[in-house]
Tab-separated table of C-alpha atoms in Angstrom:
chain	number	residue	atom	x	y	z
A	12	UNK	CA	-6.126	-16.818	8.355
A	13	UNK	CA	-4.807	-14.416	5.560
A	14	UNK	CA	-1.036	-13.985	5.414
A	15	UNK	CA	2.263	-12.335	3.666
A	16	UNK	CA	5.827	-13.455	4.687
A	17	UNK	CA	8.272	-11.688	3.354
A	18	UNK	CA	12.201	-11.070	5.296
A	19	UNK	CA	11.806	-8.137	7.422
A	20	UNK	CA	15.978	-7.029	6.012
A	21	UNK	CA	18.294	-7.718	3.065
A	22	UNK	CA	21.609	-6.503	2.081
A	23	UNK	CA	23.177	-6.725	-0.860
A	24	UNK	CA	26.312	-4.763	-2.568
A	25	UNK	CA	26.052	-1.516	-5.176
A	26	UNK	CA	25.882	-3.065	-9.214
A	27	UNK	CA	25.005	-6.695	-7.343
A	28	UNK	CA	21.507	-8.530	-7.909
A	29	UNK	CA	18.737	-8.902	-5.099
A	30	UNK	CA	15.610	-11.448	-4.519
A	31	UNK	CA	13.017	-10.734	-2.078
A	32	UNK	CA	11.290	-13.223	-1.593
A	33	UNK	CA	7.390	-13.546	-0.733
A	34	UNK	CA	5.067	-16.296	0.541
A	35	UNK	CA	1.575	-15.573	0.980
A	36	UNK	CA	-1.860	-17.979	2.113
A	37	UNK	CA	-4.744	-15.641	1.657
A	38	UNK	CA	-8.619	-16.304	0.700
A	39	UNK	CA	-8.528	-16.387	-2.760
A	40	UNK	CA	-6.154	-15.012	-5.046
A	41	UNK	CA	-6.861	-12.006	-8.152
A	42	UNK	CA	-2.547	-11.667	-7.867
A	43	UNK	CA	0.075	-10.559	-6.818
A	44	UNK	CA	1.639	-6.672	-6.652
A	45	UNK	CA	5.427	-5.169	-5.227
A	46	UNK	CA	5.284	-2.003	-5.003
A	47	UNK	CA	8.533	0.317	-3.203
A	48	UNK	CA	8.896	2.870	-0.388
A	49	UNK	CA	11.282	4.988	0.196
A	50	UNK	CA	11.526	5.976	3.969
A	51	UNK	CA	9.027	8.679	4.673
A	52	UNK	CA	7.364	8.156	1.041
A	53	UNK	CA	4.613	6.708	-0.330
A	54	UNK	CA	4.500	3.224	-2.058
A	55	UNK	CA	4.922	3.236	-5.694
A	56	UNK	CA	4.286	0.717	-7.627
A	57	UNK	CA	6.356	-1.310	-9.593
A	58	UNK	CA	5.162	-5.313	-11.270
A	59	UNK	CA	1.571	-7.217	-11.441
A	60	UNK	CA	1.424	-10.527	-11.836
A	61	UNK	CA	-1.655	-13.018	-12.169
A	62	UNK	CA	-0.174	-15.330	-14.638
A	63	UNK	CA	2.646	-17.715	-13.547
A	64	UNK	CA	6.510	-16.932	-14.747
A	65	UNK	CA	8.517	-13.639	-14.890
A	66	UNK	CA	7.440	-10.438	-15.598
A	67	UNK	CA	10.668	-7.990	-16.305
A	68	UNK	CA	10.438	-4.973	-16.436
A	69	UNK	CA	14.072	-3.056	-17.158
A	70	UNK	CA	16.134	-3.434	-13.710
A	71	UNK	CA	13.370	-5.110	-12.131
A	72	UNK	CA	11.344	-8.157	-12.625
A	73	UNK	CA	9.151	-10.775	-10.680
A	74	UNK	CA	8.203	-14.054	-11.185
A	75	UNK	CA	4.522	-15.550	-9.419
A	76	UNK	CA	4.389	-19.414	-8.914
A	77	UNK	CA	0.337	-19.767	-7.743
A	78	UNK	CA	0.763	-23.614	-6.907
A	79	UNK	CA	3.852	-22.407	-4.258
A	80	UNK	CA	1.912	-18.992	-3.147
A	81	UNK	CA	5.571	-17.728	-3.960
A	82	UNK	CA	6.764	-14.475	-5.448
A	83	UNK	CA	10.143	-12.632	-6.146
A	84	UNK	CA	11.589	-9.109	-6.243
A	85	UNK	CA	14.673	-9.563	-8.385
A	86	UNK	CA	16.345	-6.417	-8.694
A	87	UNK	CA	19.587	-6.186	-11.100
A	88	UNK	CA	22.479	-4.048	-11.219
A	89	UNK	CA	21.635	-2.267	-7.678
A	90	UNK	CA	22.072	1.971	-7.346
A	91	UNK	CA	21.882	3.035	-4.334
A	92	UNK	CA	18.554	4.823	-5.280
A	93	UNK	CA	17.148	0.857	-4.795
A	94	UNK	CA	17.563	1.586	-1.314
A	95	UNK	CA	14.154	1.131	0.297
A	96	UNK	CA	11.167	-1.123	1.541
A	97	UNK	CA	9.531	-3.407	-1.007
A	98	UNK	CA	6.035	-4.387	-0.674
A	99	UNK	CA	4.412	-7.442	-1.239
A	100	UNK	CA	0.565	-7.005	-1.519
A	101	UNK	CA	-2.356	-9.754	-3.147
A	102	UNK	CA	-5.390	-9.284	-3.773
A	103	UNK	CA	-7.548	-11.828	-2.280
A	104	UNK	CA	-11.050	-13.195	-3.129
A	105	UNK	CA	-12.845	-9.729	-1.783
A	106	UNK	CA	-10.692	-7.773	-4.394
A	107	UNK	CA	-8.922	-6.367	-1.503
A	108	UNK	CA	-5.219	-5.920	-1.080
A	109	UNK	CA	-3.305	-8.216	1.656
A	110	UNK	CA	0.006	-6.359	2.822
A	111	UNK	CA	2.648	-7.798	4.047
A	112	UNK	CA	5.468	-6.196	5.833
A	113	UNK	CA	8.231	-5.206	3.775
A	114	UNK	CA	12.028	-5.611	3.624
A	115	UNK	CA	14.137	-2.891	4.412
A	116	UNK	CA	16.857	-3.452	1.301
A	117	UNK	CA	19.763	-1.933	1.958
A	118	UNK	CA	22.306	-1.442	-0.652
A	119	UNK	CA	25.809	-0.591	0.296
A	120	UNK	CA	28.991	0.534	-1.759
B	3	UNK	CA	-0.896	16.275	-13.453
B	4	UNK	CA	-3.336	13.963	-11.337
B	5	UNK	CA	-2.059	14.340	-8.025
B	6	UNK	CA	-3.301	12.982	-4.515
B	7	UNK	CA	-3.155	15.149	-1.750
B	8	UNK	CA	-3.183	14.303	2.091
B	9	UNK	CA	-3.664	17.636	4.583
B	10	UNK	CA	-2.777	17.752	7.151
B	11	UNK	CA	1.410	16.206	6.578
B	12	UNK	CA	1.622	15.993	10.479
B	13	UNK	CA	-0.884	16.219	12.969
B	14	UNK	CA	-0.262	16.407	17.161
B	15	UNK	CA	-4.087	15.771	18.951
B	16	UNK	CA	-5.189	14.808	22.307
B	17	UNK	CA	-7.065	11.439	23.518
B	18	UNK	CA	-10.519	11.949	23.203
B	19	UNK	CA	-10.289	14.463	19.613
B	20	UNK	CA	-12.066	14.027	16.687
B	21	UNK	CA	-9.920	14.562	13.774
B	22	UNK	CA	-10.286	14.608	10.295
B	23	UNK	CA	-7.811	14.097	7.501
B	24	UNK	CA	-8.419	15.384	4.407
B	25	UNK	CA	-7.394	13.294	0.741
B	26	UNK	CA	-8.151	14.810	-2.265
B	27	UNK	CA	-7.192	13.353	-5.789
B	28	UNK	CA	-7.467	14.610	-9.409
B	29	UNK	CA	-7.270	11.188	-11.278
B	30	UNK	CA	-11.316	11.085	-11.511
B	31	UNK	CA	-10.475	7.498	-10.048
B	32	UNK	CA	-13.658	5.781	-8.728
B	33	UNK	CA	-12.116	3.801	-6.017
B	34	UNK	CA	-10.562	5.475	-2.974
B	35	UNK	CA	-8.828	3.985	0.265
B	36	UNK	CA	-7.453	5.024	3.472
B	37	UNK	CA	-4.926	2.780	5.242
B	38	UNK	CA	-2.645	2.773	8.182
B	39	UNK	CA	1.114	1.444	8.713
B	40	UNK	CA	2.654	0.818	11.931
B	41	UNK	CA	6.170	-0.852	12.460
B	42	UNK	CA	6.325	-4.467	12.011
B	43	UNK	CA	2.782	-4.097	10.363
B	44	UNK	CA	1.740	-4.175	6.251
B	45	UNK	CA	-0.605	-1.666	5.208
B	46	UNK	CA	-3.831	-2.503	6.955
B	47	UNK	CA	-7.012	-1.355	5.552
B	48	UNK	CA	-9.664	1.373	7.696
B	49	UNK	CA	-11.920	2.074	4.595
B	50	UNK	CA	-12.692	1.795	1.411
B	51	UNK	CA	-15.566	3.459	-0.903
B	52	UNK	CA	-15.913	2.554	-4.663
B	53	UNK	CA	-17.972	5.511	-5.696
B	54	UNK	CA	-19.878	8.416	-5.007
B	55	UNK	CA	-22.382	7.510	-1.576
B	56	UNK	CA	-20.695	4.425	-1.180
B	57	UNK	CA	-18.584	3.342	1.943
B	58	UNK	CA	-17.311	-0.477	3.220
B	59	UNK	CA	-15.376	-1.119	6.508
B	60	UNK	CA	-12.211	-2.635	6.231
B	61	UNK	CA	-9.973	-5.014	8.646
B	62	UNK	CA	-9.547	-2.255	11.393
B	63	UNK	CA	-12.798	0.406	11.393
B	64	UNK	CA	-13.266	0.186	14.149
B	65	UNK	CA	-13.449	4.784	15.618
B	66	UNK	CA	-12.816	5.498	12.341
B	67	UNK	CA	-15.378	7.150	9.819
B	68	UNK	CA	-15.070	7.925	5.995
B	69	UNK	CA	-17.845	9.961	3.904
B	70	UNK	CA	-17.889	9.987	-0.099
B	71	UNK	CA	-19.801	13.178	-1.197
B	72	UNK	CA	-18.242	13.923	-4.350
B	73	UNK	CA	-15.878	11.059	-6.262
B	74	UNK	CA	-12.343	13.427	-5.535
B	75	UNK	CA	-12.385	13.339	-1.557
B	76	UNK	CA	-12.360	10.814	0.679
B	77	UNK	CA	-11.896	12.170	4.622
B	78	UNK	CA	-11.854	10.520	7.684
B	79	UNK	CA	-12.747	10.613	10.886
B	80	UNK	CA	-11.839	10.038	14.087
B	81	UNK	CA	-14.856	10.199	16.052
B	82	UNK	CA	-12.724	10.411	19.390
B	83	UNK	CA	-8.932	10.048	18.831
B	84	UNK	CA	-7.266	7.415	21.175
B	85	UNK	CA	-3.067	6.391	21.776
B	86	UNK	CA	-3.347	3.655	19.426
B	87	UNK	CA	-4.611	5.232	16.752
B	88	UNK	CA	-0.965	6.977	16.469
B	89	UNK	CA	0.122	5.875	12.724
B	90	UNK	CA	0.673	7.006	9.599
B	91	UNK	CA	-1.886	6.923	7.085
B	92	UNK	CA	-2.251	6.706	3.190
B	93	UNK	CA	-4.930	7.450	1.095
B	94	UNK	CA	-5.367	5.917	-2.253
B	95	UNK	CA	-6.780	6.097	-5.392
B	96	UNK	CA	-7.184	3.659	-8.400
B	97	UNK	CA	-9.262	3.004	-11.109
B	98	UNK	CA	-12.874	1.546	-12.029
B	99	UNK	CA	-11.241	-2.063	-12.733
B	100	UNK	CA	-10.071	-4.189	-9.615
B	101	UNK	CA	-6.557	-5.151	-11.135
B	102	UNK	CA	-5.188	-1.937	-11.683
B	103	UNK	CA	-2.581	-0.546	-9.374
B	104	UNK	CA	-3.208	1.784	-6.847
B	105	UNK	CA	-1.521	5.487	-6.586
B	106	UNK	CA	-0.996	6.870	-2.495
B	107	UNK	CA	-1.087	9.623	-1.523
B	108	UNK	CA	2.155	11.191	0.981
B	109	UNK	CA	0.824	10.192	4.301
B	110	UNK	CA	-0.384	12.150	7.264
B	111	UNK	CA	1.863	11.080	10.001
B	112	UNK	CA	-0.485	11.741	13.116
B	113	UNK	CA	0.103	11.418	17.330
B	114	UNK	CA	-2.069	11.282	19.679
B	115	UNK	CA	-0.928	12.039	23.446
């Protein structure tokens, strides 16, 4: 079957760095997406990786290793507004997104 | 500005009733999707459409139907609502290229009593 695993919850301190991991087993791979979702709101797009390596976008970076079925989202200089759930999603061989359950990130002052 | 809207934002209904959730996008996107989101689960795909008059079943399509009569709208119908369909429903759209990001509507919280 298809499976996306991410930690349920993480806690970090304002100003620090946090890494949210995602491992996947899917039927085919056509890229991996990260979305941010604040409580009670819609998911919003953060990043897309299809090749191995690191993609940097401001305070957020996303890494992919296709051979290991592994990705991480790195958030630097954490701000209180980064408190949200972070969703990992893999596009499978049918070009459908398979979603992880999300990681709730709690930022403490 | 282009956007994607959903209505109603909140709905309470009774078991056995037919319910339709509306989704309207002004992005002029060909691709539209309906998901449900439940605690402890990732977003799960209900139905999707790649263009007018095209509809496809997703992972959890039983008890749901959609129709696509124009580019802008993809209404989701629950034929006979069940308590197991209590959930938050998100509509999303994307450009024709399947690698493009999906843009999500604000969601509809549906409670079936």
